[in-house]
Structure formats: structure tokens, C-alpha cells
Amino acid sequence: GAGVSQSPSNKVTEKGKDVELRCDPISGHTALYWYRQSLGQGLEFLIYFQGNSAPDKSGLPSDRFSAERTGGSVSTLTIQRTQQEDSAVYLCASSLDDSGKLFFGSGTQLSVL
Amino acid sequence: GESVGLHLPTLSVQEGDNSIINCAYSNSASDYFIWYKQESGKGPQFIIDIRSNMDKRQGQRVTVLLNKTVKHLSLQIAATQPGDSAVYFCAEKGTGRRALTFGSGTRLQVQP
């Protein structure tokens, strides 16, 4: 597609359930990022993938959070045993290289009840 | 520690006026800076970027100024329009760091 695509756009789940969020980056972009945005806040870095290099997981808040990127394209962010404080918008971005110019998707609004 | 922050959380301007959104950063090793615009319900959208070897860069109705001496970044929007109403984020990237660090955002409200 023309832009970064994320699904679902909204996800409501119960505390303790696992959720998977999907990101389709722009075709040809080698770098992929996940950020989290709480209501009225800035963007919090979670994880970064670049080509075949080991991902930078330094931003993941706990071991309940993990992410994969298959075939250098689609990425899935998994949150296990969700907590209410996980409620936020999860944004995915991709970039052509490591320059830092990111293109964002519209995000997944996660609500944990 | 490293941080990127904004001076004003909300800026209200009249349509047609010029807007200036400011941002301070603390990492003197940052070499790339970028401004994003985020409208309600959407992801951040790239506006303009600047590298540390420059102090000014102009786009369409927007100008970014970088003052490395005081570690200050600003976004100027000329002839502000209602469609400019959004939250604006500055972000920086340091040499060797892989991801952008974002500030907390400034909401721009354009009054008709």
C-alpha cells in the first residue's frame, strides 16, 4: 500500500488477555518502529527493527511485551496478560533507511477493561 | 538524562497570523531534528526536518530554526490556517541512536 497500515484500528480487551497488533510498513522500507502514545502524551519508543540486524528492544516496558518482524516486512506487537495501564494508542512507523525520517500509521487504540 | 521538551503546551493564534512553536533539547550529540503534526485520530505526519550542520530550513509555509548553542528548535508556520490546528511534536535523533526521541507536544489552535 501507499502508507503504513495498522490493524485493528481499535481493540478492546479484558485485563489478563493477550493481544496482537499488526503493522504493514511501506514497501521497501527497511526500518520499522513501534511507539506507544498515552492520552495527551508524547510518543514512547518501544522497539526498532532494521533489516536483518538484532532488534533494539530497549523501550519495551516489561517482558509482557514482545514483537516480531517476519520476512523483513510485516510486524506483530504482542502484549501478554494485558493490564489497564497498557491502554494507549500503539503506533507503527517505517523508514527507508536509518535516517530517522519516519512515516507513521494511524495506530491501534487499545483499551484494557 | 536526555530529553526533548516543549515550552508551551497550548498555543492559540488567529487565522492568518504566524505561529511559532518552540522546543528545547538536552542531548548536545543530537544531529537530526524533525517536526511532526498529529491530527486527532491520526498518526504523526512529517512536516520538516533539519540536520545539525544547518541552522535554518524552509518548506512550504513552514520554517525550522535550529540554535545549537542553546539547544533550541522552533517551527514557524506562516499565515496559519484552520487546517493547521493539531498537536505538533519535535523529535531528535542522536548519532548512533536508532530511534527518534519525541517531545510531549504543543497543541496549536487556530481561531477563525
CSV table of C-alpha atoms in Angstrom, one decimal:
chain,number,residue,atom,x,y,z
A,1,GLY,CA,0.0,0.0,0.0
A,2,ALA,CA,0.9,3.6,-0.2
A,3,GLY,CA,1.3,4.1,3.6
A,4,VAL,CA,1.9,2.3,6.8
A,5,SER,CA,-1.1,0.1,7.6
A,6,GLN,CA,-2.1,-1.0,11.1
A,7,SER,CA,-4.8,-3.3,12.3
A,8,PRO,CA,-7.0,-3.4,14.1
A,9,SER,CA,-7.7,0.3,14.4
A,10,ASN,CA,-9.4,-0.3,17.8
A,11,LYS,CA,-9.1,-3.1,20.2
A,12,VAL,CA,-11.0,-3.6,23.4
A,13,THR,CA,-9.9,-6.4,25.7
A,14,GLU,CA,-10.2,-7.7,29.2
A,15,LYS,CA,-7.5,-7.4,31.7
A,16,GLY,CA,-5.3,-10.6,31.6
A,17,LYS,CA,-6.0,-11.3,27.9
A,18,ASP,CA,-3.3,-11.4,25.3
A,19,VAL,CA,-3.5,-9.1,22.2
A,20,GLU,CA,-1.7,-8.9,18.9
A,21,LEU,CA,-1.3,-5.7,16.9
A,22,ARG,CA,-0.3,-5.8,13.3
A,23,CYS,CA,1.8,-3.4,11.2
A,24,ASP,CA,2.3,-3.4,7.4
A,25,PRO,CA,5.1,-1.0,6.6
A,26,ILE,CA,5.7,0.9,3.4
A,27,SER,CA,7.0,-1.4,0.8
A,28,GLY,CA,10.8,-1.2,0.5
A,29,HIS,CA,11.3,0.4,3.9
A,30,THR,CA,13.9,-1.5,5.9
A,31,ALA,CA,13.4,0.1,9.3
A,32,LEU,CA,10.3,-0.5,11.4
A,33,TYR,CA,9.4,1.1,14.8
A,34,TRP,CA,6.8,0.7,17.4
A,35,TYR,CA,5.8,3.6,19.7
A,36,ARG,CA,3.2,4.0,22.3
A,37,GLN,CA,1.2,7.1,22.9
A,38,SER,CA,-0.9,7.6,26.1
A,39,LEU,CA,-3.7,10.1,26.1
A,40,GLY,CA,-2.4,13.6,25.7
A,41,GLN,CA,1.2,12.5,25.9
A,42,GLY,CA,4.1,12.2,23.6
A,43,LEU,CA,5.4,9.1,21.9
A,44,GLU,CA,7.2,6.5,23.8
A,45,PHE,CA,9.7,4.3,21.9
A,46,LEU,CA,9.1,0.6,22.3
A,47,ILE,CA,11.2,-1.4,19.7
A,48,TYR,CA,13.0,-0.9,16.4
A,49,PHE,CA,13.8,-3.3,13.6
A,50,GLN,CA,16.4,-2.7,10.9
A,51,GLY,CA,16.9,-5.2,8.1
A,52,ASN,CA,18.4,-8.4,9.5
A,53,SER,CA,20.0,-6.8,12.5
A,54,ALA,CA,19.0,-7.7,16.0
A,55,PRO,CA,16.1,-5.5,17.1
A,56,ASP,CA,16.5,-2.8,19.6
A,57,LYS,CA,14.2,-3.8,22.4
A,58,SER,CA,15.4,-1.2,24.8
A,59,GLY,CA,12.0,0.6,25.0
A,60,LEU,CA,9.8,-2.4,25.9
A,61,PRO,CA,8.3,-1.6,29.3
A,62,SER,CA,8.1,-5.2,30.6
A,63,ASP,CA,8.6,-8.8,29.5
A,64,ARG,CA,4.9,-9.0,28.7
A,65,PHE,CA,5.7,-7.0,25.5
A,66,SER,CA,7.3,-8.6,22.5
A,67,ALA,CA,7.4,-8.0,18.8
A,68,GLU,CA,8.4,-9.9,15.7
A,69,ARG,CA,9.1,-8.9,12.1
A,70,THR,CA,8.6,-11.6,9.6
A,71,GLY,CA,10.4,-11.6,6.2
A,72,GLY,CA,11.6,-8.1,6.8
A,73,SER,CA,8.1,-6.7,6.3
A,74,VAL,CA,5.0,-7.2,8.5
A,75,SER,CA,5.4,-6.8,12.2
A,76,THR,CA,3.3,-8.0,15.1
A,77,LEU,CA,3.4,-6.5,18.6
A,78,THR,CA,2.2,-8.9,21.3
A,79,ILE,CA,1.1,-7.9,24.7
A,80,GLN,CA,0.5,-10.8,27.1
A,81,ARG,CA,-1.6,-10.6,30.2
A,82,THR,CA,-2.8,-7.1,29.4
A,83,GLN,CA,-3.1,-4.6,32.3
A,84,GLN,CA,-5.2,-1.4,32.4
A,85,GLU,CA,-2.0,0.7,32.2
A,86,ASP,CA,-1.4,-0.8,28.8
A,87,SER,CA,-4.3,1.2,27.4
A,88,ALA,CA,-2.9,3.6,24.8
A,89,VAL,CA,-2.5,4.1,21.1
A,90,TYR,CA,0.2,1.9,19.6
A,91,LEU,CA,1.8,3.5,16.6
A,92,CYS,CA,3.9,1.8,14.0
A,93,ALA,CA,6.3,3.6,11.7
A,94,SER,CA,8.7,2.7,8.9
A,95,SER,CA,11.6,4.4,7.2
A,96,LEU,CA,13.5,3.9,4.1
A,97,ASP,CA,16.8,3.7,6.0
A,98,ASP,CA,18.3,4.6,9.3
A,99,SER,CA,18.0,8.3,8.7
A,100,GLY,CA,15.2,8.9,11.2
A,101,LYS,CA,12.6,10.2,8.9
A,102,LEU,CA,9.6,8.1,10.0
A,103,PHE,CA,6.3,7.5,8.3
A,104,PHE,CA,3.6,6.6,10.8
A,105,GLY,CA,0.4,4.5,10.5
A,106,SER,CA,-2.8,5.7,12.1
A,107,GLY,CA,-2.3,3.5,15.2
A,108,THR,CA,-4.2,0.9,17.1
A,109,GLN,CA,-6.3,2.3,20.0
A,110,LEU,CA,-6.0,-0.4,22.8
A,111,SER,CA,-8.4,-0.3,25.7
A,112,VAL,CA,-8.0,-2.7,28.5
A,113,LEU,CA,-11.0,-3.0,30.7
B,1,GLY,CA,19.3,12.4,31.2
B,2,GLU,CA,18.3,13.1,27.6
B,3,SER,CA,15.1,14.9,27.0
B,4,VAL,CA,13.2,16.8,24.4
B,5,GLY,CA,10.6,19.2,25.7
B,6,LEU,CA,8.4,22.0,24.7
B,7,HIS,CA,7.9,25.4,26.3
B,8,LEU,CA,4.1,25.8,25.6
B,9,PRO,CA,1.6,23.0,25.8
B,10,THR,CA,-1.1,25.0,24.0
B,11,LEU,CA,-0.8,27.9,21.5
B,12,SER,CA,-3.8,29.8,20.3
B,13,VAL,CA,-3.5,32.0,17.2
B,14,GLN,CA,-5.7,33.9,14.9
B,15,GLU,CA,-6.2,32.7,11.3
B,16,GLY,CA,-3.7,34.4,9.1
B,17,ASP,CA,-1.2,35.1,11.8
B,18,ASN,CA,2.2,33.5,12.0
B,19,SER,CA,2.8,30.7,14.6
B,20,ILE,CA,6.0,29.8,16.4
B,21,ILE,CA,6.3,26.6,18.3
B,22,ASN,CA,9.4,26.1,20.4
B,23,CYS,CA,11.3,23.0,21.5
B,24,ALA,CA,14.3,22.5,23.8
B,25,TYR,CA,16.5,19.5,23.7
B,26,SER,CA,19.2,18.4,26.1
B,27,ASN,CA,21.3,16.0,24.1
B,28,SER,CA,24.1,18.0,22.5
B,29,ALA,CA,25.1,15.0,20.4
B,30,SER,CA,21.8,15.1,18.5
B,31,ASP,CA,22.4,15.5,14.8
B,32,TYR,CA,18.9,15.2,13.3
B,33,PHE,CA,15.7,17.0,14.2
B,34,ILE,CA,12.2,16.7,12.9
B,35,TRP,CA,8.8,18.2,13.3
B,36,TYR,CA,5.6,16.2,13.1
B,37,LYS,CA,2.0,17.2,13.0
B,38,GLN,CA,-0.7,15.0,14.6
B,39,GLU,CA,-4.4,15.5,13.9
B,40,SER,CA,-7.0,13.9,16.1
B,41,GLY,CA,-7.2,10.1,15.4
B,42,LYS,CA,-4.3,10.0,13.1
B,43,GLY,CA,-0.7,9.1,13.3
B,44,PRO,CA,2.0,11.8,13.2
B,45,GLN,CA,2.7,13.3,9.8
B,46,PHE,CA,6.1,14.6,8.8
B,47,ILE,CA,6.4,18.3,8.3
B,48,ILE,CA,10.0,19.3,8.0
B,49,ASP,CA,13.5,18.1,9.2
B,50,ILE,CA,16.9,19.7,9.7
B,51,ARG,CA,20.4,18.3,10.3
B,52,SER,CA,22.8,19.8,12.8
B,53,ASN,CA,25.0,21.2,10.1
B,54,MET,CA,22.2,23.7,9.3
B,55,ASP,CA,20.5,26.4,11.3
B,56,LYS,CA,17.5,27.1,9.0
B,57,ARG,CA,15.5,25.2,6.6
B,58,GLN,CA,12.3,26.3,4.7
B,59,GLY,CA,9.4,24.4,3.4
B,60,GLN,CA,6.0,25.4,2.1
B,61,ARG,CA,4.7,27.9,4.7
B,62,VAL,CA,7.0,26.3,7.3
B,63,THR,CA,10.5,27.1,8.6
B,64,VAL,CA,12.5,25.3,11.1
B,65,LEU,CA,15.2,27.1,13.0
B,66,LEU,CA,18.0,25.3,14.9
B,67,ASN,CA,20.1,27.0,17.6
B,68,LYS,CA,22.7,24.5,18.7
B,69,THR,CA,24.3,27.0,21.1
B,70,VAL,CA,21.3,27.0,23.4
B,71,LYS,CA,19.9,23.6,22.1
B,72,HIS,CA,16.7,25.1,20.8
B,73,LEU,CA,14.5,24.2,17.9
B,74,SER,CA,11.5,26.1,16.6
B,75,LEU,CA,8.8,25.7,13.9
B,76,GLN,CA,7.4,28.7,12.2
B,77,ILE,CA,4.1,28.5,10.3
B,78,ALA,CA,3.3,31.4,8.1
B,79,ALA,CA,-0.3,32.6,7.5
B,80,THR,CA,-1.7,30.0,9.9
B,81,GLN,CA,-4.9,28.3,8.6
B,82,PRO,CA,-7.6,26.4,10.4
B,83,GLY,CA,-6.2,23.2,8.9
B,84,ASP,CA,-3.0,23.8,10.8
B,85,SER,CA,-4.8,23.1,14.1
B,86,ALA,CA,-3.2,20.0,15.5
B,87,VAL,CA,-0.6,18.8,18.0
B,88,TYR,CA,3.0,19.4,16.9
B,89,PHE,CA,5.9,17.3,18.1
B,90,CYS,CA,9.5,17.9,17.8
B,91,ALA,CA,11.8,14.9,17.8
B,92,GLU,CA,15.5,14.3,17.8
B,93,LYS,CA,17.9,11.6,16.9
B,94,GLY,CA,21.5,11.3,18.1
B,95,THR,CA,24.4,9.8,16.4
B,96,GLY,CA,24.4,6.1,17.0
B,97,ARG,CA,20.9,6.0,18.4
B,98,ARG,CA,18.4,4.2,16.3
B,99,ALA,CA,15.1,5.8,17.2
B,100,LEU,CA,13.7,9.3,17.4
B,101,THR,CA,13.0,10.7,20.9
B,102,PHE,CA,9.8,12.8,20.9
B,103,GLY,CA,8.8,15.8,23.0
B,104,SER,CA,5.5,16.0,24.7
B,105,GLY,CA,3.8,18.1,22.1
B,106,THR,CA,2.2,21.5,21.7
B,107,ARG,CA,-1.4,21.9,20.7
B,108,LEU,CA,-2.0,24.6,18.1
B,109,GLN,CA,-5.5,26.1,18.0
B,110,VAL,CA,-6.3,28.4,15.1
B,111,GLN,CA,-9.1,30.8,15.8
B,112,PRO,CA,-11.2,31.9,12.8
